[in-house]
Short mmCIF file of C-alpha atoms and ligand atoms in Angstrom, two decimals:
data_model
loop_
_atom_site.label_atom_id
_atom_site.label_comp_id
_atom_site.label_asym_id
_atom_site.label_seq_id
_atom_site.Cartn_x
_atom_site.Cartn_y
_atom_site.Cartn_z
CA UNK W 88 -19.99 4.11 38.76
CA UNK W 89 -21.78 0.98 37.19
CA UNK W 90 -19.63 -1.16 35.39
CA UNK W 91 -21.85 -4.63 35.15
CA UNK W 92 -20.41 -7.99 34.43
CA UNK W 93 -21.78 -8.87 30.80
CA UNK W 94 -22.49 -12.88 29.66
CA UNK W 95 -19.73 -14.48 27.44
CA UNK W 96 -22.38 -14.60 24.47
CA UNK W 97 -22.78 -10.83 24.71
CA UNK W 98 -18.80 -10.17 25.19
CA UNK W 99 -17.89 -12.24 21.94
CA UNK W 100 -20.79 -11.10 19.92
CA UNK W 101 -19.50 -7.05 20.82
CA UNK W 102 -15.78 -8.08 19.85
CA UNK W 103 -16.53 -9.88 16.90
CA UNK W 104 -18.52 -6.73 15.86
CA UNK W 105 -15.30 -4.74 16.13
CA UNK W 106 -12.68 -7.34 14.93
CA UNK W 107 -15.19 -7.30 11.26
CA UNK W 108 -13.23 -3.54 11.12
CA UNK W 109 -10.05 -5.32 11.23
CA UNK W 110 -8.41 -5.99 7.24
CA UNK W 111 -7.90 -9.29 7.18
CA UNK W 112 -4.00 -11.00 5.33
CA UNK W 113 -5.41 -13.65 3.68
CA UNK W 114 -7.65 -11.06 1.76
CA UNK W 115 -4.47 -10.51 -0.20
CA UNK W 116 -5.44 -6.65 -0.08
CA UNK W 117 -3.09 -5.46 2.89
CA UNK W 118 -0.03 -4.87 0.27
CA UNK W 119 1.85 -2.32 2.12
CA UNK W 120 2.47 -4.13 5.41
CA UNK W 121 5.72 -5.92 6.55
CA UNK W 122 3.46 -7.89 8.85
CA UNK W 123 1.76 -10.87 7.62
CA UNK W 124 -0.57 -13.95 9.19
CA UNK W 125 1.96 -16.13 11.58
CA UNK W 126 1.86 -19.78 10.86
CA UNK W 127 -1.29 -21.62 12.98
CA UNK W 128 1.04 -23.73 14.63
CA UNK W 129 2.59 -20.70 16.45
CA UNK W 130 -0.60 -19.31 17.12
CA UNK W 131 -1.60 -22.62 19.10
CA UNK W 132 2.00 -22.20 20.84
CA UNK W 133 1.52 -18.77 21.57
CA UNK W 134 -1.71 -19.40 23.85
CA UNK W 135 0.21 -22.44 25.73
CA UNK W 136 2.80 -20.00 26.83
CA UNK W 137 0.36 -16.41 27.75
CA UNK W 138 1.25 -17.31 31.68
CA UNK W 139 5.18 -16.88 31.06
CA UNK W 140 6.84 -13.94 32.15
CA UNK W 141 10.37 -13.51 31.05
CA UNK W 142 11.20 -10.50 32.88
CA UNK W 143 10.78 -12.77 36.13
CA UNK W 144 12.95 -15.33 34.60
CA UNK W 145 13.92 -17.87 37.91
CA UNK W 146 10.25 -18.43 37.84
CA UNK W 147 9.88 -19.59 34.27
CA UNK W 148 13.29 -21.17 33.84
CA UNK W 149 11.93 -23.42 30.59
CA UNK W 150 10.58 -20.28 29.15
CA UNK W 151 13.90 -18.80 29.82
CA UNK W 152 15.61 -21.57 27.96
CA UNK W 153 13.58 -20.99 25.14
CA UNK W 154 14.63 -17.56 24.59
CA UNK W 155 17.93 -18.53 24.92
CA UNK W 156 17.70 -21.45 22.18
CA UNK W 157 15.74 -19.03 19.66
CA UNK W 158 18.78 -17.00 20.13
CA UNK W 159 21.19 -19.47 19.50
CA UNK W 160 19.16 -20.51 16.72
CA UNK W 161 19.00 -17.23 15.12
CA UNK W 162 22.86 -16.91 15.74
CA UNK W 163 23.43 -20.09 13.23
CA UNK W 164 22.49 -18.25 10.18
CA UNK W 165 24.07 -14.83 11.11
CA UNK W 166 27.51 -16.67 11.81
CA UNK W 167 27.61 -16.53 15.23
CA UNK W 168 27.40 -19.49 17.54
CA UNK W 169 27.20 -18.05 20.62
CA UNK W 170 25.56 -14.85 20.38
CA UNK W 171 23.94 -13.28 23.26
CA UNK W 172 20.45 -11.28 23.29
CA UNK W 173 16.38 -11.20 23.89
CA UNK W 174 13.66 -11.16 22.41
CA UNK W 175 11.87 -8.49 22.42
CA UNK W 176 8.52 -6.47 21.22
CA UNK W 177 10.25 -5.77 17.74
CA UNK W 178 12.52 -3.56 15.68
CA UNK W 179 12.13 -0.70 17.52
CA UNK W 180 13.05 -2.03 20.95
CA UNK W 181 16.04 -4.21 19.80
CA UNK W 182 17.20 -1.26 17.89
CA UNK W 183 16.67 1.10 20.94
CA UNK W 184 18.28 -1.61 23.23
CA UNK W 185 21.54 -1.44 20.60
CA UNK W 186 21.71 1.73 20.87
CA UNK W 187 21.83 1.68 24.58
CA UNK W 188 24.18 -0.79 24.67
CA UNK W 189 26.67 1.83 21.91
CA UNK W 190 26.44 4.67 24.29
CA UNK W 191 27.03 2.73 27.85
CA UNK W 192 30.00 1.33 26.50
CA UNK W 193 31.20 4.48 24.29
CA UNK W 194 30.76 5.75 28.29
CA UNK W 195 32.36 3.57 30.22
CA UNK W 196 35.21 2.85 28.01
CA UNK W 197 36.04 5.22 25.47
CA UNK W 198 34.61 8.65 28.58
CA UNK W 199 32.13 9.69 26.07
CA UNK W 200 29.44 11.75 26.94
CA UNK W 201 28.10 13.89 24.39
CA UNK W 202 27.42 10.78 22.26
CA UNK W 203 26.45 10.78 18.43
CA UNK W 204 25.28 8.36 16.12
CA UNK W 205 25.68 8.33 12.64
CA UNK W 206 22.32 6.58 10.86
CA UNK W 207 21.63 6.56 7.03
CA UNK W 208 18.40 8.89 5.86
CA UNK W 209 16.93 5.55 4.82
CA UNK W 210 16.98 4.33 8.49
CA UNK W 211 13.48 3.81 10.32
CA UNK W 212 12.13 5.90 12.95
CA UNK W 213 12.90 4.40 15.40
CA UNK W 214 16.39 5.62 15.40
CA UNK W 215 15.19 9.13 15.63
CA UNK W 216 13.20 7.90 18.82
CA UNK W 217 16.68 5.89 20.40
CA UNK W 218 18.64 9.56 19.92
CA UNK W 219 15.77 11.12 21.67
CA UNK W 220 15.31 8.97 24.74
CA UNK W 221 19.34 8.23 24.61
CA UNK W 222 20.41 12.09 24.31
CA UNK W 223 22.11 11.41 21.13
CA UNK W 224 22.99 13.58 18.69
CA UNK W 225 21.80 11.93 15.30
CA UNK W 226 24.09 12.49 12.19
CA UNK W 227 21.92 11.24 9.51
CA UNK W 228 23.82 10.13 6.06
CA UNK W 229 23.17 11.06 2.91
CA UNK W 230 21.60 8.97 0.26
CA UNK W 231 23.13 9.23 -3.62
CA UNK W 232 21.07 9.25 -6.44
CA UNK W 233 20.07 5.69 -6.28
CA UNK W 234 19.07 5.55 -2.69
CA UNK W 235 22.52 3.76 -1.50
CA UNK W 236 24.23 5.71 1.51
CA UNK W 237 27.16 7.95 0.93
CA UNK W 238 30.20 6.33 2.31
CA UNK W 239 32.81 9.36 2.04
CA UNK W 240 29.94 11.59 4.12
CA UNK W 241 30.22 8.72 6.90
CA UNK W 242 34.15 8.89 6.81
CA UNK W 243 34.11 12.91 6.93
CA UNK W 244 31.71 13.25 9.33
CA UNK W 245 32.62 10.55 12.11
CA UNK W 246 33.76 12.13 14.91
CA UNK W 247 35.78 11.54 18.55
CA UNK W 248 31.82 11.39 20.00
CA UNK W 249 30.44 8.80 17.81
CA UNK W 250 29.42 6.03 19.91
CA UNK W 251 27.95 3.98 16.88
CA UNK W 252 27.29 3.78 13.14
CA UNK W 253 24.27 2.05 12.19
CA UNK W 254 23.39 -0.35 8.61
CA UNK W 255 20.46 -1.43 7.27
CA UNK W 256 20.11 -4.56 5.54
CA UNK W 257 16.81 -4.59 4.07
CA UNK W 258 15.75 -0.34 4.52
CA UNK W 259 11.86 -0.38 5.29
CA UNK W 260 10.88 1.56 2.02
CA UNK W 261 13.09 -0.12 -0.90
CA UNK W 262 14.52 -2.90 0.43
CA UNK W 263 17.93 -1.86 0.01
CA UNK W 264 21.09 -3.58 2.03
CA UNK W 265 23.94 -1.06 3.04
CA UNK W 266 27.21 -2.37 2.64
CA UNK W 267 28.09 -3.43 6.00
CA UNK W 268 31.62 -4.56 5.16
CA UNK W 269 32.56 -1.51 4.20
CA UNK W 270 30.65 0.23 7.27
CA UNK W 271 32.71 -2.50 9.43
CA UNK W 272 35.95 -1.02 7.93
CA UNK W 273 35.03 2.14 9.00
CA UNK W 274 33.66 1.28 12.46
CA UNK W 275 37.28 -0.95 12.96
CA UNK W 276 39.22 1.81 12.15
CA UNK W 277 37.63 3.97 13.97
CA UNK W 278 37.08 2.06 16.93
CA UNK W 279 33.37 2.36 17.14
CA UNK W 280 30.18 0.16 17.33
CA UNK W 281 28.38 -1.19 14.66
CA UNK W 282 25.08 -1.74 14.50
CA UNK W 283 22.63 -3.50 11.91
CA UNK W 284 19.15 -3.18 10.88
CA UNK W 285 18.19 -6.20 9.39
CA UNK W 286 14.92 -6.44 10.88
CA UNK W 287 13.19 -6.91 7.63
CA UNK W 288 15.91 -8.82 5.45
CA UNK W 289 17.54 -10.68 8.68
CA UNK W 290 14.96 -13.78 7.89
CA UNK W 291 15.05 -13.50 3.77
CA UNK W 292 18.54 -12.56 2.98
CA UNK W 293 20.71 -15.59 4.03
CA UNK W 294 17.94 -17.73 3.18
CA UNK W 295 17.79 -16.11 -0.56
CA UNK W 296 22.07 -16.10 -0.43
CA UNK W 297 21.58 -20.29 0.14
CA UNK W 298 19.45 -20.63 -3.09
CA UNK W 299 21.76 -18.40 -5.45
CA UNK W 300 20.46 -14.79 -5.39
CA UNK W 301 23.45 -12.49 -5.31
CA UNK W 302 23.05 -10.47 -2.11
CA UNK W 303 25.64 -8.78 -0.03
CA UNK W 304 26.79 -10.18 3.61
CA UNK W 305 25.69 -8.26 6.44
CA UNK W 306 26.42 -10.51 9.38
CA UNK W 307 28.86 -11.57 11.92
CA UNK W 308 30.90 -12.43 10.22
CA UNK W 309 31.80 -9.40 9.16
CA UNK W 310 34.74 -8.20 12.25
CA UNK W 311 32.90 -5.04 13.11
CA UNK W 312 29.55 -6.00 13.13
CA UNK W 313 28.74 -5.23 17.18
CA UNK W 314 24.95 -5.96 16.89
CA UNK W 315 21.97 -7.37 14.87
CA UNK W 316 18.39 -6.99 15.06
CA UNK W 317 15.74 -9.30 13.03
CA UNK W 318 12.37 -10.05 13.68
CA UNK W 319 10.97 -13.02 13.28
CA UNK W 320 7.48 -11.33 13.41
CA UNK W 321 7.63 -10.16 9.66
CA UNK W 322 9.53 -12.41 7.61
CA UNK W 323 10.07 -14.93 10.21
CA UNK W 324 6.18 -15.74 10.16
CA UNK W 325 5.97 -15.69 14.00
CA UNK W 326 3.20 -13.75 15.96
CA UNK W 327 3.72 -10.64 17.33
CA UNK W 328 5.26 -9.32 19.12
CA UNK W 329 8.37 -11.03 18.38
CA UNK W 330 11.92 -8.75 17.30
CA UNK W 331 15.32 -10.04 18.36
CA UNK W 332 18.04 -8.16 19.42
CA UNK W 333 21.34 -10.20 19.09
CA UNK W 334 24.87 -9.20 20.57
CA UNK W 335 28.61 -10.17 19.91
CA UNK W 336 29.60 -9.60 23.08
CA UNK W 337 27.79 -10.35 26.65
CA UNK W 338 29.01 -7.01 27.51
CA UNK W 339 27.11 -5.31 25.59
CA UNK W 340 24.21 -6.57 28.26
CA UNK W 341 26.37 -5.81 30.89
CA UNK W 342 27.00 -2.36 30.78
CA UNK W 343 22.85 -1.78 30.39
CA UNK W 344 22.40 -4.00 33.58
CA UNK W 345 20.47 -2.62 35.91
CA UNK W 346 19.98 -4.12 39.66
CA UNK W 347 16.20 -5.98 40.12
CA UNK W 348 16.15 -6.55 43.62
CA UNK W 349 12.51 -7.93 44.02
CA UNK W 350 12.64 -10.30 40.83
CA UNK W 351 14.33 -14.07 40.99
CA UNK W 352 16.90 -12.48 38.67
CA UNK W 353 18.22 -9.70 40.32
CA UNK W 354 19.83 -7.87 36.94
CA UNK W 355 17.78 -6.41 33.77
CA UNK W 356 19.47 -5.59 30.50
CA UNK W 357 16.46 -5.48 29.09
CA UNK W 358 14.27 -1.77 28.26
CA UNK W 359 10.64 -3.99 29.24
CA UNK W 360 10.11 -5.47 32.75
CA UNK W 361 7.64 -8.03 32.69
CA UNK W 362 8.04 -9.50 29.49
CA UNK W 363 5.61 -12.26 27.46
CA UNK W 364 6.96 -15.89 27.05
CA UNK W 365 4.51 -16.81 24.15
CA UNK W 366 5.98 -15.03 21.42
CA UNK W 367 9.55 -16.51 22.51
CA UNK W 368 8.06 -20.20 22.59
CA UNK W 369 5.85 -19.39 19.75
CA UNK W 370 8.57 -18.30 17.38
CA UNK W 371 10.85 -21.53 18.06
CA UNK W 372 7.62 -23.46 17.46
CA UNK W 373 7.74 -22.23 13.82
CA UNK W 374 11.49 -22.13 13.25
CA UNK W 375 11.81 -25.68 14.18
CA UNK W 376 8.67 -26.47 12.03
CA UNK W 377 10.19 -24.60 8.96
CA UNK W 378 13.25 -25.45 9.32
CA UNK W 379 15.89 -23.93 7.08
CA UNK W 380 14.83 -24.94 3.73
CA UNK W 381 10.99 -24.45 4.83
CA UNK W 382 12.77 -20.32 5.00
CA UNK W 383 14.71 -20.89 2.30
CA UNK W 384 10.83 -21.68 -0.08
CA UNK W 385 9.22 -19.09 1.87
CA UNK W 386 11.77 -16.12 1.08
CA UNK W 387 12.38 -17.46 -2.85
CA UNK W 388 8.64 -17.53 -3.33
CA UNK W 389 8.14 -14.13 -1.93
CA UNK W 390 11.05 -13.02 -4.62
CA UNK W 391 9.06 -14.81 -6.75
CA UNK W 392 6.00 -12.51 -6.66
CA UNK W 393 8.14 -9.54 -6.38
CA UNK W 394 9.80 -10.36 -10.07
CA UNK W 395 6.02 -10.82 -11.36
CA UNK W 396 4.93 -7.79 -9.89
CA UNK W 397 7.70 -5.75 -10.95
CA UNK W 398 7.54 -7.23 -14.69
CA UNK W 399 3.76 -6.01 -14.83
CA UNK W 400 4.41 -3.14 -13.76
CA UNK W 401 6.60 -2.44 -16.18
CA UNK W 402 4.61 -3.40 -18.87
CA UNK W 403 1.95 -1.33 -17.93
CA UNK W 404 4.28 1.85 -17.77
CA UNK W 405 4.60 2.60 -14.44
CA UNK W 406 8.24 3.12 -13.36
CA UNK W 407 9.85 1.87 -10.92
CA UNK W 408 12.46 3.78 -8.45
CA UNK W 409 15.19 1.01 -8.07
CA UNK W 410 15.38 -2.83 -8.81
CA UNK W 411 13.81 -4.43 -5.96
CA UNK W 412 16.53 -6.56 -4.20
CA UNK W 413 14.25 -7.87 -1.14
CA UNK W 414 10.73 -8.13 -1.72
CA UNK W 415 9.44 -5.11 -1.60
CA UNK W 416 8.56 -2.70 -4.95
CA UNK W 417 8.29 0.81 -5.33
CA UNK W 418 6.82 2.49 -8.45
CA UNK W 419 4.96 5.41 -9.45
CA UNK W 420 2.47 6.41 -12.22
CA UNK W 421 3.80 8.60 -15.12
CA UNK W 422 1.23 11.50 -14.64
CA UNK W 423 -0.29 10.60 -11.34
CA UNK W 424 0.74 11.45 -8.25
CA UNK W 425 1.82 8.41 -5.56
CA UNK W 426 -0.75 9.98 -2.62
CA UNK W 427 -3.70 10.29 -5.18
CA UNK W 428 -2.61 6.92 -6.41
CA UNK W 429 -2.86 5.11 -3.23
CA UNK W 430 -6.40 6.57 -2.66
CA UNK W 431 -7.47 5.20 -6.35
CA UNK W 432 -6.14 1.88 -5.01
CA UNK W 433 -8.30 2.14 -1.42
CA UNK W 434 -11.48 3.08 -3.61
CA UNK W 435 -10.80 -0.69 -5.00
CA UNK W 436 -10.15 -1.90 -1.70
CA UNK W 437 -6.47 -2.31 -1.73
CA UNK W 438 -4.36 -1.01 0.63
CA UNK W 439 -0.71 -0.09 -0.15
CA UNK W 440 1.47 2.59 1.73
CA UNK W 441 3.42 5.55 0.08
CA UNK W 442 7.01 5.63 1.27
CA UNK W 443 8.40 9.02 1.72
CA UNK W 444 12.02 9.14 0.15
CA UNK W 445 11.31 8.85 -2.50
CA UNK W 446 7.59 9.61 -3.08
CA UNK W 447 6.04 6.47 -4.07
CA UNK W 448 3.99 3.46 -3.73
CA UNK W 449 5.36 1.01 -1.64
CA UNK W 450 4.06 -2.55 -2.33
CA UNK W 451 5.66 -5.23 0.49
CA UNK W 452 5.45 -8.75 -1.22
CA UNK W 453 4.52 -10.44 1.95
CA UNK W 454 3.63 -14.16 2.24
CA UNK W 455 -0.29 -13.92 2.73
CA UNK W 456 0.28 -12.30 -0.94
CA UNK W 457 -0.35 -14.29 -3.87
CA UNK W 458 0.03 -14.40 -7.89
CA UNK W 459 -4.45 -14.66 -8.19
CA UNK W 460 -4.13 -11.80 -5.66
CA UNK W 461 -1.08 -9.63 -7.92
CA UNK W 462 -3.01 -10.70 -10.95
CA UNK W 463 -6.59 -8.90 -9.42
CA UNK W 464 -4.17 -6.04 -8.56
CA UNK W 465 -2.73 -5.73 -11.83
CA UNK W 466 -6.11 -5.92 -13.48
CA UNK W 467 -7.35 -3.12 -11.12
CA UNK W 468 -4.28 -0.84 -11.82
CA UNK W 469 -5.21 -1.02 -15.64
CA UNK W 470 -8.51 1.01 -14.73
CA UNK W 471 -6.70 3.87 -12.95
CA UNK W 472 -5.74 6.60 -15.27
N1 PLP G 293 13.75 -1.48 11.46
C1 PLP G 293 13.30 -1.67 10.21
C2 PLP G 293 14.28 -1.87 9.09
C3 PLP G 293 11.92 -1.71 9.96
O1 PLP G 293 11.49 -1.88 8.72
C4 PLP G 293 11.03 -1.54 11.06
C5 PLP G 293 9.58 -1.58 10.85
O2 PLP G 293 9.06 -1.82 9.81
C6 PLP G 293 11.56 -1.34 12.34
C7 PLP G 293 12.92 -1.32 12.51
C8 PLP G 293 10.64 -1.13 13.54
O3 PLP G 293 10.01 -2.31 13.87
P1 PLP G 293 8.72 -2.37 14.85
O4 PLP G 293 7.62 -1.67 14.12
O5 PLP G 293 8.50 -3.84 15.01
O6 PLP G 293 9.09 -1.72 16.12
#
C-alpha cells in the first residue's frame, strides 16, 4: 500500500476544493440551522488551546480551571452560584450525561431499576438516544393543540419507576418554553429529578427576560430544577463543539464516577475520555468579551428579525403555527405543501429545514442572519406560488 506524503501547496489546494462545498453563515442563506459563525476572537482562542486535554485534567490544570470558571459563569445567570458540571460536545451529551446522572441516583437511592423517563413529544432526539443507551423506558407527553405539553398526562402517568421528568425551554422546532415551575411542582412532590433542555433558549432567554420580554423562568431557581443544559455553541456564539451540562448537586457527578486509574485524575463523570480544551477556553474568551449586555444586544436583535420576519410573512399570507417566543418561526403556505416548499426555496439557494410536528418550515433567526438577507428572502418567497 502506497500512501505518499503530498507538499503543503497540494494539501491546501485539495481541501480548499472541498471546503467551496461547504454553505457558508455569512451568506445569510443557511436559515434553518441553530448553529451560526462563532465570534473571531474565539476562533483565535480555540487554536491556542488544540493541545489541552481535559479528560487528563492534572496535566492541564489551567485548562481545567477554565472549565470550571465557564461553569461558574454560566451558573450566574441560571441562579446558581455554585453549580457543578462540564463542558461537553453539545446538547446531546449534556442531556445524555443528565440522564445518567437521573437513573444512578433513582438507583442508588430510591432501588430503582426498571427506570422511566417522562419527556414531552416536542423533546429532541437525543432523549430517545439517552433511553436507548440508558435502558429507559421513555414516556413521551402529549402536546395540546397549541404545541404546549399536557400537564394532567404528566401527573397521571408518573409512576414509582420514574427516575426523571424532563423540560424544554426553547423546543428545537417552535421555540416553545415548558413551564418548568409547574414541572418542578410535580417533580417535588413526587420526589423525582428534573431535568431541563434549554440548550437553545439557555443563552437568549434570561438575556431577553433583562431587557423586558415577558418569558417564563426555567432556572435554578426554581426548587426542583436538578439539571440544566445550554450550549454556548448556538446562541452563545462559541465554536463547536461547545454544550454545557450544569448540576445542582456534586452528586449528581458522583454517582456517574467511574475509577481512571492511568489518568492524573483518577475519577470520570464524564461520557468522553479525552476531551478538547479549546472549545472550553474558547467559549470564556467570548463570554468575557460579550459580556452580559453584549448577550443581552445579541439575543434582542435576533428577536428583532424574528418580529420582521414573522410580520412579512403574514402579510404575504402564509400562516404561521404559533407566535414565535424565541427566535425561531414556523409557517406554511396556504396551498403548498412545507416539503415542496422547502425545495422551491433550495432552487433559490436558500436553505431552511421542515420541522416535523407540526409539518412546516422552520426558519431559525440566527445571528449570521440579517434584515438585507430576510428582505432577499421575502422578495424570493413572493415568486413561489
Ligand atoms: N436539545 C435541544 C433543545 C436542541 O435543539 C438540540 C439540537 O438542536 C439538542 C438538544 C442536541 O444538540 P447537539 O446537536 O449539539 O447534540
Amino acid at each position: 500500500m502506497e500512501y505518499k506524503s503530498t507538499s503543503r501547496d497540494e494539501i491546501l489546494n485539495n481541501l480548499n476544493k472541498f471546503q467551496k462545498e461547504d454553505s457558508k453563515y455569512e451568506d445569510g442563506k443557511i436559515l434553518g440551522s441553530m448553529c451560526t459563525s462563532p465570534h473571531p476572537f474565539s476562533k483565535e482562542i480555540f487554536y491556542k488551546f488544540l493541545d489541552s486535554n481535559l479528560g487528563d485534567s492534572g496535566l492541564f490544570k489551567g485548562t481545567k480551571a477554565i472549565e470550571d470558571q465557564v461553569i461558574k459563569n454560566i451558573g450566574s445567570f441560571l441562579s446558581n452560584k455554585n453549580p457543578y458540571g462540564n463542558i461537553v460536545t453539545g446538547g446531546t451529551e449534556a442531556n445524555i450525561m443528565a440522564i445518567r446522572a437521573a437513573r444512578n441516583f433513582a438507583r442508588k437511592y430510591n432501588d430503582i431499576s426498571n427506570g422511566e423517563i417522562i419527556v414531552p413529544k416536542s423533546a429532541h432526539f437525543s432523549f430517545e438516544k439517552a433511553s436507548d443507551m440508558l435502558d429507559l423506558k421513555l414516556v413521551e407527553v402529549d402536546l395540546d393543540d397549541d404545541f404546549n405539553i399536557d400537564l394532567d398526562f404528566i401527573k397521571n402517568n408518573i409512576s414509582d419507576n420514574t427516575i426523571a421528568i424532563v423540560g424544554i425551554a426553547g423546543t428545537t422546532e417552535l421555540g416553545l418554553i415548558d413551564p418548568i415551575e409547574e414541572l418542578s411542582e410535580i417533580a417535588l412532590e413526587n420526589n423525582t429529578y428534573l431535568h431541563v433542555d434549554a440548550a437553545f433558549g439557555g443563552f437568549s432567554i434570561p438575556f431577553l427576560k433583562n431587557r423586558g420580554y415577558d418569558l417564563p423562568n426555567f432556572d435554578f431557581s426554581i426548587e426542583g430544577v436538578s439539571s440544566i443544559t445550554i450550549y454556548p455553541h448556538k446562541m452563545g456564539l462559541a465554536p463547536i463543539p461547545s454544550g454545557c451540562i450544569l448540576f445542582r448537586k456534586k452528586e449528581y457527578l458522583d454517582v456517574m464516577a467511574v475509577n481512571a486509574p492511568y489518568l492524573t485524575n483518577k475519577k470520570q463523570s464524564t461520557i468522553v475520555g479525552t476531551r478538547l480544551g479549546a472549545p472550553a477556553a474558547a467559549t470564556l474568551a467570548v463570554m468575557d468579551y460579550f459580556g452580559i449586555e453584549g448577550y443581552e444586544n445579541a439575543a434582542v436583535s435576533a428577536m428583532e428579525n424574528t418580529q420582521f420576519l414573522k410580520e412579512n410573512l403574514i402579510k404575504e399570507g402564509y400562516i404561521l403555527t404559533v407566535e414565535p417566543k424565541l427566535n425561531i418561526v414556523s409557517f406554511n403556505h396556504p396551498n403548498i405543501s412545507a416539503d415542496e416548499m422547502a425545495l422551491k426555496l433550495e432552487a433559490k439557494g436558500w436553505l431552511v429545514s421542515v420541522s416535523s410536528y407540526p409539518l412546516a418550515i422552520r426558519i431559525v433567526v440566527m445571528n449570521h442572519i440579517t434584515k438585507n438577507h430576510l428582505n432577499d428572502f421575502i422578495k424570493d418567497l413572493k415568486e413561489i406560488n
